[in-house]
XYZ file of C-alpha atoms in Angstrom:
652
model
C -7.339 27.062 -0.802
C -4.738 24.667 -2.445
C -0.991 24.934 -0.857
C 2.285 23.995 -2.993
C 3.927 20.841 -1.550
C 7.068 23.573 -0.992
C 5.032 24.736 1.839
C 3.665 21.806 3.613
C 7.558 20.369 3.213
C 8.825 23.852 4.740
C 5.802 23.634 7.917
C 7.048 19.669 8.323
C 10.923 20.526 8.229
C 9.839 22.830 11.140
C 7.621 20.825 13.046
C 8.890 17.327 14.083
C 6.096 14.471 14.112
C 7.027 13.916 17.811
C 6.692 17.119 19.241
C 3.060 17.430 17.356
C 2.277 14.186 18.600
C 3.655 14.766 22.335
C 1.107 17.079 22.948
C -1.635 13.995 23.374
C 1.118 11.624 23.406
C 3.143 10.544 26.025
C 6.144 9.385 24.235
C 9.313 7.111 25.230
C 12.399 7.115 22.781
C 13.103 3.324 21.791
C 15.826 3.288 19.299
C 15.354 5.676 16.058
C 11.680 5.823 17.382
C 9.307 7.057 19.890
C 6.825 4.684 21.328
C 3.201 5.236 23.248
C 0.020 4.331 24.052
C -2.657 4.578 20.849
C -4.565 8.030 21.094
C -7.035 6.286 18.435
C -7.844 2.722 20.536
C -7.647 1.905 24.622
C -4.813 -0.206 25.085
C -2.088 -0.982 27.919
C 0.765 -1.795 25.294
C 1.864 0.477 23.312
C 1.748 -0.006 19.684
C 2.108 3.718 18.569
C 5.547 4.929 16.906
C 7.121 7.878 16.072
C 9.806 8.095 13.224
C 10.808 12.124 13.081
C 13.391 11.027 10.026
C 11.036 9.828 8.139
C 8.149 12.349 9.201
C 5.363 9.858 9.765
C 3.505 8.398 12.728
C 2.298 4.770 12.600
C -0.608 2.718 15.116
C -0.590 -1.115 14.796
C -3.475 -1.492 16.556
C -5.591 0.521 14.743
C -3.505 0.790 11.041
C -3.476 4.495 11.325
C -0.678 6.461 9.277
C 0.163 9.621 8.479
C 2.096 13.179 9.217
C 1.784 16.193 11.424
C -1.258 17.098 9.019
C -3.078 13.930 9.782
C -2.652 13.397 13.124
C -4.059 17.194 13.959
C -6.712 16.321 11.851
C -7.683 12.745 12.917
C -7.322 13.682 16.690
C -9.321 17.106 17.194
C -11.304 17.122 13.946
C -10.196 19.774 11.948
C -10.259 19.960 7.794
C -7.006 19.868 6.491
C -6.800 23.891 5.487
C -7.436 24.513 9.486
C -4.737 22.154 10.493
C -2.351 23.969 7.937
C -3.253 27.042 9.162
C -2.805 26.190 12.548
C 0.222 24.175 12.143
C 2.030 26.611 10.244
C 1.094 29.449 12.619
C 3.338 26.830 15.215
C 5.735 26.511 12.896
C 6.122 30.314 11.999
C 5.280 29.859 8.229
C 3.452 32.898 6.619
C 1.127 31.312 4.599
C 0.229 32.923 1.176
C -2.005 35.931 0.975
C -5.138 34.860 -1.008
C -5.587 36.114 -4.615
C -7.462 39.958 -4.895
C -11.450 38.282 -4.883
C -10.482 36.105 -2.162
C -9.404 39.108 0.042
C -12.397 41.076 -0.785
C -14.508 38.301 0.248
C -11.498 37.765 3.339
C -12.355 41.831 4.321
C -15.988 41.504 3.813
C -16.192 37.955 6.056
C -13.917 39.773 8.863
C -16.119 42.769 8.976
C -19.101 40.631 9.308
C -17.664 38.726 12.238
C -16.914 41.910 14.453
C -20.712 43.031 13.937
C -21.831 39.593 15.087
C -18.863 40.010 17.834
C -19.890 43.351 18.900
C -23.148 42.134 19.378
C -22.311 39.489 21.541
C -20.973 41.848 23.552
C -23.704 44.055 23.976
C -26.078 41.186 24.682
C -23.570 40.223 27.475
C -23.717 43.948 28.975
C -27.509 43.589 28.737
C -27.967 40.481 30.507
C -26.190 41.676 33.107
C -27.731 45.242 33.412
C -30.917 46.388 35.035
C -33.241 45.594 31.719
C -31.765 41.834 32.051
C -33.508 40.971 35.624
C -36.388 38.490 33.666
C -33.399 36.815 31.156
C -31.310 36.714 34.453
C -34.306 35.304 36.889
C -35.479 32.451 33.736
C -31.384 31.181 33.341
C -31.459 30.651 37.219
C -34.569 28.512 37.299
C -33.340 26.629 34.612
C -30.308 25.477 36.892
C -27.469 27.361 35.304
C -24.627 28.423 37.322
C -22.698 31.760 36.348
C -19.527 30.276 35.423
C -22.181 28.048 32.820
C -23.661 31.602 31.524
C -20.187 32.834 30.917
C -18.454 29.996 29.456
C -21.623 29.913 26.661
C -21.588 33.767 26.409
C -25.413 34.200 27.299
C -26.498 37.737 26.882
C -29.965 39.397 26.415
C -31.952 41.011 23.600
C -34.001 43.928 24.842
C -37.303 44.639 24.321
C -36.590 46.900 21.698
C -36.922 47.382 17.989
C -33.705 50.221 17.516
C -31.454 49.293 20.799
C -28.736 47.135 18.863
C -29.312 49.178 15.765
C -28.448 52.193 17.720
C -25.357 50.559 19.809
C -23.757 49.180 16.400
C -24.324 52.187 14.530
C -22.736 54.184 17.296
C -19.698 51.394 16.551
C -19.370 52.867 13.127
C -20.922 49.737 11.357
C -23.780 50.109 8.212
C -26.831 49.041 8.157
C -26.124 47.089 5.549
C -23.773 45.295 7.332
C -26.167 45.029 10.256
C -28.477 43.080 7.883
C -26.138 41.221 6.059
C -24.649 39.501 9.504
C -28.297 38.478 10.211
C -28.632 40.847 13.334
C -31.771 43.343 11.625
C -34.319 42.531 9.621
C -34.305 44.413 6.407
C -35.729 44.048 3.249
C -37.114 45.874 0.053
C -40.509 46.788 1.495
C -39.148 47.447 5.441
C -38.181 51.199 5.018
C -36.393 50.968 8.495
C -34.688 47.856 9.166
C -34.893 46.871 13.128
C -33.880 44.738 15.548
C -34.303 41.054 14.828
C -33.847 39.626 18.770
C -36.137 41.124 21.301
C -36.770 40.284 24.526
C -34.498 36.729 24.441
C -32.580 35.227 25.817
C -29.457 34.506 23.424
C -27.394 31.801 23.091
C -24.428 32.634 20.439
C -23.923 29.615 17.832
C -20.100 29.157 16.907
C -18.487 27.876 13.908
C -15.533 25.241 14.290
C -13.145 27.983 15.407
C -14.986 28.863 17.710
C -15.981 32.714 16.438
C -19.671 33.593 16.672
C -21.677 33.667 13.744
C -25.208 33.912 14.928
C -27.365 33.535 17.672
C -30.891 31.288 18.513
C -32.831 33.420 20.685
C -35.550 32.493 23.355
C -38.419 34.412 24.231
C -39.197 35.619 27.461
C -42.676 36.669 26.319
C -44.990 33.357 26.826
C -47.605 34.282 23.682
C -44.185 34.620 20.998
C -45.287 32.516 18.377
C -41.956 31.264 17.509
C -40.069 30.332 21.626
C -36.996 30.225 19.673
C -35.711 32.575 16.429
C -32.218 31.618 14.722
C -30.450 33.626 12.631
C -31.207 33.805 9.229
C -28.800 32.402 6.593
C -26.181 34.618 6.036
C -22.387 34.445 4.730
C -21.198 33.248 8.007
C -24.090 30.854 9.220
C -25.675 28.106 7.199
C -27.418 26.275 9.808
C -27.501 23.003 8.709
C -23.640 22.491 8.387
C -23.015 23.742 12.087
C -23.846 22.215 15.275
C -24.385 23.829 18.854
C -20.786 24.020 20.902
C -19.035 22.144 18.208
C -15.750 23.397 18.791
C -15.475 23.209 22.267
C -16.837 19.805 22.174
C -14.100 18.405 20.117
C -11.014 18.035 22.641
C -13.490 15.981 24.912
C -15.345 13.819 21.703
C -11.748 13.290 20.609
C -10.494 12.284 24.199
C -13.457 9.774 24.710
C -13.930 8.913 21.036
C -17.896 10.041 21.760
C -19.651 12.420 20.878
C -23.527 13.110 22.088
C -25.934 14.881 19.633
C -29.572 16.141 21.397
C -32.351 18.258 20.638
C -31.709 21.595 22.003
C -29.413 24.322 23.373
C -30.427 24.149 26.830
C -30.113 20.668 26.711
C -26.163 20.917 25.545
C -25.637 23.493 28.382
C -27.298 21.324 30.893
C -24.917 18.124 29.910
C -21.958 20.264 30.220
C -22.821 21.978 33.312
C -22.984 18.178 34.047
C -19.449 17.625 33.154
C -21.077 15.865 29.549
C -18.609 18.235 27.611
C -18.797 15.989 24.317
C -22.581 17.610 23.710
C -23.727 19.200 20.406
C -27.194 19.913 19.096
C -28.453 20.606 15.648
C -29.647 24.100 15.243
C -33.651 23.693 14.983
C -33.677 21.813 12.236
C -33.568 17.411 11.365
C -30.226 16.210 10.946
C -28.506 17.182 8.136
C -25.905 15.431 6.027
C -23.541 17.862 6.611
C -23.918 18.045 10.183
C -23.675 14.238 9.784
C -20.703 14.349 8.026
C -19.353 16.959 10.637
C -20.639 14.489 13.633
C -18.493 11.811 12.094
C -15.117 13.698 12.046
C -15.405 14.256 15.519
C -16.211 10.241 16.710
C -16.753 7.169 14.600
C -20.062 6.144 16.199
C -22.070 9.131 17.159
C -24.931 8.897 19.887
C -28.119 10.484 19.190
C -30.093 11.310 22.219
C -33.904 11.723 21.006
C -36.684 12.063 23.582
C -38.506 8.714 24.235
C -42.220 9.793 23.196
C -42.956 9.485 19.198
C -41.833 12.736 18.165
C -38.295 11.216 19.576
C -38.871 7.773 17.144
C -39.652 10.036 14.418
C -36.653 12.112 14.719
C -34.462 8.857 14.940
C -36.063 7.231 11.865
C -34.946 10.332 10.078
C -31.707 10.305 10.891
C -31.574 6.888 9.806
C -33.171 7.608 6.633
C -30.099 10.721 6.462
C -27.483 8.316 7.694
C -27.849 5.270 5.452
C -25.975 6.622 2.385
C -23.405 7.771 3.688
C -22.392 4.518 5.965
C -18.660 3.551 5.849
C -16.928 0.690 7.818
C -16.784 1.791 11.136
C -18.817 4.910 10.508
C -22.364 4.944 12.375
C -24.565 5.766 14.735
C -25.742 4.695 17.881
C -28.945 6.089 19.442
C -30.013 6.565 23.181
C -33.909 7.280 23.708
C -34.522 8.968 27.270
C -37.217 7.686 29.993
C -40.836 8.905 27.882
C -41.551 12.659 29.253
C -37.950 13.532 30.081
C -35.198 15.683 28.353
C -31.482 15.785 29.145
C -31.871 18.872 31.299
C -34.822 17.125 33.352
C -32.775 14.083 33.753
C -29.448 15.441 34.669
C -31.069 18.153 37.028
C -33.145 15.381 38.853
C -31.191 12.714 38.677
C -27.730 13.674 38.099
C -25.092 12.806 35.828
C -24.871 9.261 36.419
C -28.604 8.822 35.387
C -27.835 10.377 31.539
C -24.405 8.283 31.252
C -26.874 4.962 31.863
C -29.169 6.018 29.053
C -25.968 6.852 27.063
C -24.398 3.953 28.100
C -27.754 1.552 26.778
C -27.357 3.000 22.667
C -28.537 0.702 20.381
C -26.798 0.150 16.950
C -28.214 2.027 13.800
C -28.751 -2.058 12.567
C -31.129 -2.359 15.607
C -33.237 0.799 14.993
C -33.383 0.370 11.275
C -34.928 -3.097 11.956
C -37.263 -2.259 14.765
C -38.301 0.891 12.644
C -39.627 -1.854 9.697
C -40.818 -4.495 12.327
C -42.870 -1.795 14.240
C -45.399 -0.975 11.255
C -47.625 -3.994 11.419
C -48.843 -7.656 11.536
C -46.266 -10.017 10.007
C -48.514 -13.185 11.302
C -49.193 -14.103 7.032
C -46.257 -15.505 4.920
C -46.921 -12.572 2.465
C -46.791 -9.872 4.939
C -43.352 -11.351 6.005
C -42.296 -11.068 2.615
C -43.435 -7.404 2.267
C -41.312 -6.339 5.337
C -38.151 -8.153 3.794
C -38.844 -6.674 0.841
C -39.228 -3.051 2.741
C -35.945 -4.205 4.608
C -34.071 -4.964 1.315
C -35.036 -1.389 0.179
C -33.744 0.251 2.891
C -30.487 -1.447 3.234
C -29.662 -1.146 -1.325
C -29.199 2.521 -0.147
C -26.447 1.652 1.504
C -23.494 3.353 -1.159
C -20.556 0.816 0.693
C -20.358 -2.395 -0.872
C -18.718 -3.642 2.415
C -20.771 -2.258 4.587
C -24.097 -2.939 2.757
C -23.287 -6.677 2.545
C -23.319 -7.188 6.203
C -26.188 -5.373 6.691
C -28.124 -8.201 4.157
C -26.357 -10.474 6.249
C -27.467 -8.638 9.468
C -31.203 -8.467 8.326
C -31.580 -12.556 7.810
C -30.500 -13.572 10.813
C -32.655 -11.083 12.295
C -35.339 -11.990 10.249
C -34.945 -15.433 11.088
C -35.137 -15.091 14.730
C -38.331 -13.368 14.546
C -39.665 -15.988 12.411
C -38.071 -18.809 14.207
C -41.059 -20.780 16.432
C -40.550 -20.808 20.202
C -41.033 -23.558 22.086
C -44.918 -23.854 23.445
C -45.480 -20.503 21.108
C -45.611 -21.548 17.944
C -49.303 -21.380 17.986
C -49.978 -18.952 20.189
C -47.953 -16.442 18.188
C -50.500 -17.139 15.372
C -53.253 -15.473 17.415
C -53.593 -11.824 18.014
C -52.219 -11.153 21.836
C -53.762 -8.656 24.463
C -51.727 -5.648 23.982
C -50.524 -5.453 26.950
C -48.599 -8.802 26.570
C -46.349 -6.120 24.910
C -43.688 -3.497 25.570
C -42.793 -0.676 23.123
C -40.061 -0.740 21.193
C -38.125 2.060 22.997
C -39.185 1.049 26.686
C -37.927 -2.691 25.941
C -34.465 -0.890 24.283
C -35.502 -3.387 20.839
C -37.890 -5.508 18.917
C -40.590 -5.948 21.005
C -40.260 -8.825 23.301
C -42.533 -11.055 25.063
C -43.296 -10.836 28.778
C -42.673 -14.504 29.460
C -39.687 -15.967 31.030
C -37.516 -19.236 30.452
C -37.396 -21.506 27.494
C -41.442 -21.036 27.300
C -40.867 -17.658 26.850
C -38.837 -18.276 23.302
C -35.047 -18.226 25.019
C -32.790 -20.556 23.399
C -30.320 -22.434 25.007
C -27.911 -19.623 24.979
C -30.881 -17.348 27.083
C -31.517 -15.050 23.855
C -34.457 -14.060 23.292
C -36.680 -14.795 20.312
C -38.315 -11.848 18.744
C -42.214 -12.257 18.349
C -44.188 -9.704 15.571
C -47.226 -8.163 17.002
C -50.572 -9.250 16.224
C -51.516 -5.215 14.696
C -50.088 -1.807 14.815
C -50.382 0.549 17.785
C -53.748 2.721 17.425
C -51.184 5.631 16.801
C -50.049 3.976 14.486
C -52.604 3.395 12.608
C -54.305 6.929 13.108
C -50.923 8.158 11.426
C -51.545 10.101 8.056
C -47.975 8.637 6.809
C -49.979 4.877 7.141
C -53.499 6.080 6.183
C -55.018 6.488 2.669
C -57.260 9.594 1.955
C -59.821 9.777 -0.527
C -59.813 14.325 -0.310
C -59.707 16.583 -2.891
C -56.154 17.720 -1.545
C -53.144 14.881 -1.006
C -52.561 14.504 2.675
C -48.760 15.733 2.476
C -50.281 18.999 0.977
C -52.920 19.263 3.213
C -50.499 18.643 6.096
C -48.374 21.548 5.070
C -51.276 24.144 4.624
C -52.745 22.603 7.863
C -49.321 23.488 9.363
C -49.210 26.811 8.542
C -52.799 27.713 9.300
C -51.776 26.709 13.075
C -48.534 27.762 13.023
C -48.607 31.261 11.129
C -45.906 32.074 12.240
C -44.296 29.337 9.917
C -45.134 31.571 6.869
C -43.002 34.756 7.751
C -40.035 31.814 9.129
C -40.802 29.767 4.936
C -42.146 32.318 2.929
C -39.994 32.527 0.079
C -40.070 28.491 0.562
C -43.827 28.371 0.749
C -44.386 31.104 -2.513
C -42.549 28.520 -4.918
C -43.795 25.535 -3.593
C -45.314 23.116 -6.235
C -48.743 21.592 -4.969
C -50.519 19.221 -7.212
C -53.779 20.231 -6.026
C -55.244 23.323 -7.588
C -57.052 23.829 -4.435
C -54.086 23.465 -2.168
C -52.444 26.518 -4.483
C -55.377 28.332 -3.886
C -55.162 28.573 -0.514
C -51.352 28.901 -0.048
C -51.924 32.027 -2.110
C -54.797 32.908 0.235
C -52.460 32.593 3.347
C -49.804 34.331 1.556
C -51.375 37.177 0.485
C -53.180 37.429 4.649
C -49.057 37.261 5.427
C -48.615 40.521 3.646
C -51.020 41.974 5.249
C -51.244 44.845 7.860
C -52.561 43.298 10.448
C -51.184 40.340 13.007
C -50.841 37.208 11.692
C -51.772 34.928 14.532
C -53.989 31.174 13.940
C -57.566 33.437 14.416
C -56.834 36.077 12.289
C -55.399 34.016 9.453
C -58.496 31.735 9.637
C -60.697 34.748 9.835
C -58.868 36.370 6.933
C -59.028 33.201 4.802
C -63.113 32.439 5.719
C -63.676 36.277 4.687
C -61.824 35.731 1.513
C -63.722 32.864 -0.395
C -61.447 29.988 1.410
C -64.042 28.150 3.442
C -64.776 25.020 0.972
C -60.795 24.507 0.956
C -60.785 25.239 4.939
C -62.989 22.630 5.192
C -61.212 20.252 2.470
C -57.830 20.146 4.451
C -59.425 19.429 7.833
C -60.875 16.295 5.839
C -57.929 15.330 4.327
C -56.016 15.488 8.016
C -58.618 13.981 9.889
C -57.469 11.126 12.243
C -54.798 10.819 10.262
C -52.255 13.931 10.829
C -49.055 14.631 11.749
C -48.209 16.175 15.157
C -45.943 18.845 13.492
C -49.505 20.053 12.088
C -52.094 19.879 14.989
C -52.543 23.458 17.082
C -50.504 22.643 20.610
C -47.407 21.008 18.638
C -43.909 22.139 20.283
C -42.983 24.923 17.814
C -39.456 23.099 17.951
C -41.228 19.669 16.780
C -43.377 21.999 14.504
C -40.338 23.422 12.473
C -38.673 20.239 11.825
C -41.565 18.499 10.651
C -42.681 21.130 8.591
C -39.089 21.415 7.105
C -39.027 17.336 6.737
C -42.273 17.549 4.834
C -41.847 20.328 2.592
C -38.697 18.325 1.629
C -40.082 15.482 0.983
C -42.928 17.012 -0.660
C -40.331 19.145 -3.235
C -38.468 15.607 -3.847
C -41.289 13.780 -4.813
C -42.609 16.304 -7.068
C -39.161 16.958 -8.845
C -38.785 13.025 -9.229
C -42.464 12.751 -10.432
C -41.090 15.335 -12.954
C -38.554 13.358 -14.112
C -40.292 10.268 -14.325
C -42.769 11.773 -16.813
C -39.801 12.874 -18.889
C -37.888 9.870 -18.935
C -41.152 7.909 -19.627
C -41.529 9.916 -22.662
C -38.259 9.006 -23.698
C -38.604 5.901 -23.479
C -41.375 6.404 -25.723
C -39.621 8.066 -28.178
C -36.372 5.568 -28.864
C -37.043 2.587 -26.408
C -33.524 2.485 -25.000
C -31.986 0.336 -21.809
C -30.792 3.571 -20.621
C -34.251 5.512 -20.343
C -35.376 2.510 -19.171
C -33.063 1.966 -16.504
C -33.785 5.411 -15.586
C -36.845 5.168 -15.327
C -36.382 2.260 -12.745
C -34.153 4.624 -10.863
C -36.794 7.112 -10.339
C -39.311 4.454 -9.209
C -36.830 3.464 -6.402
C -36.416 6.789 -5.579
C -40.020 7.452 -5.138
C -40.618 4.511 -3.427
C -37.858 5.428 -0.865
C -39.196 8.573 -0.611
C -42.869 7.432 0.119
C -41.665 4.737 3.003
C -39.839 7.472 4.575
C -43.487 8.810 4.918
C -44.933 5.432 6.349
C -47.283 5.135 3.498
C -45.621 3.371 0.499
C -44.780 4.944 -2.357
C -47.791 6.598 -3.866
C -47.081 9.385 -6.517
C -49.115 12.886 -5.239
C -51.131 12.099 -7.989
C -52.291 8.572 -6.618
C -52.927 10.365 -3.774
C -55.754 12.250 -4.587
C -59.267 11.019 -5.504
């Protein structure tokens, strides 16, 4: 909503700068002005004034400036129309009622919220009654304390298809409504909408004012295909602009200028049971850029705590590949990879506190990962394979969108570049040779580039003790067994056959995707075929668990194309895809790759149309666009590991 300048003058007449700012301020009158200690920097002089006359604050250490509006803003992360709104409800201002529409939608947003509320509720009363024993018995082997379980408002989903229905109903609230808040499931062939959550454990997910707007559930039942069920989409919740405990994790990411992002709700809870209170976690799903954008309002450097096995590189090289556009000077991340095998509840529960604040306190830069990401994928021991990783490099670091910020990144990458190139003393020709393996340490153990063993100057340290980076003679075996590194010669591209290999193990993927999944473009008439197949088993009357979908599809006509995507996966697929995968690792793989997959095929769209007109009037600009699209593409396929092969290429 826009507000007249009237206004905002009326809610700054009323609100001195100082008395905003004394609330995280202590302030000392010198002169005209108030001075104190910089909320935005750690100093021991202060360098912050106040000027109430002329309504603005000003930091010289850090060259922030601005009024009541900004300093709410800048120092507990709200948007601008919630620090109005919460300023002026200080200030006594009655803001202006929103035009007709807007109050409909107002009314129809409010009534939403007290279903969602309501619910809450109940699932409280649950967890706490008779039917909640199992929720109750699983939260207490998990560690958490009842003050933890009430702070989060934990509750419990019965076993039940009707029980909320029944309890809301009772309330005086529609069905409709029910639906619409994401709390049935209802639809046009479901001639009784029921109960979405049952039998979970439910965690409520907030918005930045803290009101519940949906819930992830986790089942109690150990053969649930999906361990944990978000709500759907819905006017209140779109899940990948929100984060896990947000709002009450912006007073402490302001106060320590932190903020730690990991995997899952449990491990938030665990963190600030810990006393961690500057924990968020995205909901299910890869990072987003509006979570990033979001993570970045609430600290300037972020820390993204991934699990240290591959699953955890993959979900960091992601985030890099989300975070590069959007870079600004001194906006980034950082990102903290835990001991191989442990999670933040694990660690804090075994080893306390102090053991997660050493694995925070060891981040490496976005600059390091980015680098270590490229230098990872193979043998630079040949001037021309040297040349392909700067090249790769180069890519990666043009889609930087600040000029600033991009140019010392190039400047970043050749001095890395030259240290791993630079000859060590007594190395030189050893580093020519391929090395025993073990001579090595993973990138995420060693906290960098991979490093040799040796000590001293022998060992590549310069005089200063740094040490030099040395390329490995080959990539890891896992590496190489990868299908985003290995070629296929199948009927069905590997991307495609990873998706429909994804969903055969995971059916449960198809009722989570379908409408997805139904307008999915595959290149492979094959691969279409058998999407249909698994689509049309979906709507089916009978359970749709990984035997009876392969049974279904085998009885149908589908056993050639069966057959086709095991060969195209072979040795060279995706965790997300294979049958034990985490069904948390196997949602946000198979969301990655269907996006992927839709951007490549949209861009392979374009290409074809710009190409023909070029064609048709040989102009710079279709030319130039066509370039554009190339990048794109070739972006798009080194996010996948395997260069930047058009679906078509892909195939035989």
């Amino acid at each position: 909503m826009r507000y007249p300048p009237s206004l905002l003058d009326e809610i700054r007449g009323r609100l001195p700068v100082s008395q905003v700012v004394a609330r995280k301020v202590a302030l000392k009158r010198k002169g005209r002005e108030f001075a104190g200690l910089s909320p935005f920097k750690v100093e021991k002089t202060p360098s912050f004034f106040v000027n109430d006359v002329k309504g603005f604050y000003h930091c010289f250490a850090t060259g922030e400036h601005g009024d009541i509006f900004t300093f709410v803003m800048k120092t507990e992360g709200l948007s601008f129309p919630e620090a109005v709104e919460r300023l002026a409800g200080e200030a006594g201002v009655t803001l202006p009622k929103p035009d007709p529409r807007q109050q409909q939608d107002y009314d129809e947003r409010s009534r939403l919220l007290e279903v969602v509320a309501a619910s809450q509720r109940y699932f409280i009363g649950e967890l706490a009654s008779a039917r909640g024993r199992e929720a109750r018995d699983y939260l207490a082997r998990r560690g958490l304390t009842a003050a933890t379980i009430e702070r989060f408002g934990l509750g419990y989903a019965p076993a039940s298809r009707t029980a909320l229905k029944a309890h809301l109903a009772q309330l005086g609230f529609t069905a409709g409504e029910m639906a619409t808040s994401g709390m049935l499931i209802a639809g046009e062939d479901i001639a009784d909408p029921y109960d979405r959550f049952r039998h979970r454990v439910m965690f409520p997910i907030g918005d930045l004012k803290g009101r519940t707007v949906a819930f992830g559930g986790r089942a109690l039942d150990k053969d649930q295909p999906a361990k944990y069920l978000n709500s759907p989409e819905t006017p209140l919740f779109h899940k990948g602009s929100l984060l896990f405990n947000a709002a009450a994790a912006r007073a402490a990411a302001h106060q320590r200028r932190r903020i730690v992002v990991v995997e899952g709700y449990m491990d938030v809870i665990a963190l600030v049971q810990a006393g961690i209170e500057d924990a968020v976690a995205p909901l299910g799903t890869a990072l987003t850029e509006e979570q990033l954008a979001l993570l970045w309002r609430l600290a300037p450097e972020p820390i993204l705590c991934f699990d240290g096995d591959g699953a955890g590189r993959k979900a960091a090289e992601r985030a890099v590949d989300v975070a590069l556009p959007g870079l600004k000077p001194g906006a980034s991340l950082r990102f903290a990879f835990l001991p191989d095998g442990l999670d933040p509840d694990d660690l804090v529960r075994s080893d306390g506190p102090a053991a997660m604040e050493a694995v925070l306190g060891k981040a490496r830069p976005l600059a390091e990962v980015l680098f270590d990401r490229a230098f990872a994928r193979g043998d630079w021991s040949t001037p021309e394979r040297r040349a392909a990783l700067e090249q790769d490099l180069r890519r990666d670091v043009a889609r930087i969108s600040d000029a600033s910020v991009r140019s010392h990144y190039e400047r970043d990458v050749r001095n890395r570049l030259f240290e791993a190139w630079r000859p060590a003393r007594k190395e030189t020709s050893a580093r020519a040779r391929p090395r025993n393996e073990s001579s090595y340490v993973s990138p995420v153990q060693n906290g960098g580039l991979t490093r040799s063993r040796s000590s001293g100057a022998a060992a590549g340290r310069g005089a200063s003790g740094t040490p030099r980076w040395s390329a490995p003679a080959q990539a890891s075996s896992a590496l190489r067994a990868s299908s985003l590194v290995a070629g296929t010669t199948a009927l069905v591209p590997v991307r495609e056959a990873l998706i429909l290999r994804a969903m055969i193990n995971h059916p449960w993927l198809v009722e989570e995707y379908a409408e997805a999944i139904s307008t999915l473009e595959f290149t492979a008439p094959l691969a279409a075929g058998l999407r249909d197949g698994i689509l049309s088993a979906q709507a089916g009357d009978f359970p749709l668990d990984r035997e009876s979908l392969r049974s279904h599809l085998g009885g149908s006509g589908f056993d050639g194309a069966l057959a086709s995507i095991e060969r195209s996966t072979t040795h060279r697929c995706d965790r997300f895809a294979d049958p034990d995968a985490d069904e948390i690792e196997v949602d946000t793989g198979f969301r990655h790759a269907l996006t992927l997959h839709e951007s490549q095929v949209g861009l392979q769209r374009s290409l074809r149309a710009a190409e023909e007109a070029w064609h048709a009037d040989g102009s710079e600009s279709a030319l130039e666009r066509i370039r554009e699209i190339k990048l794109r593409l070739a972006e798009i396929g080194q996010a996948q590991g395997h260069g930047a092969r058009s679906s078509e290429e892909e195939g035989p």
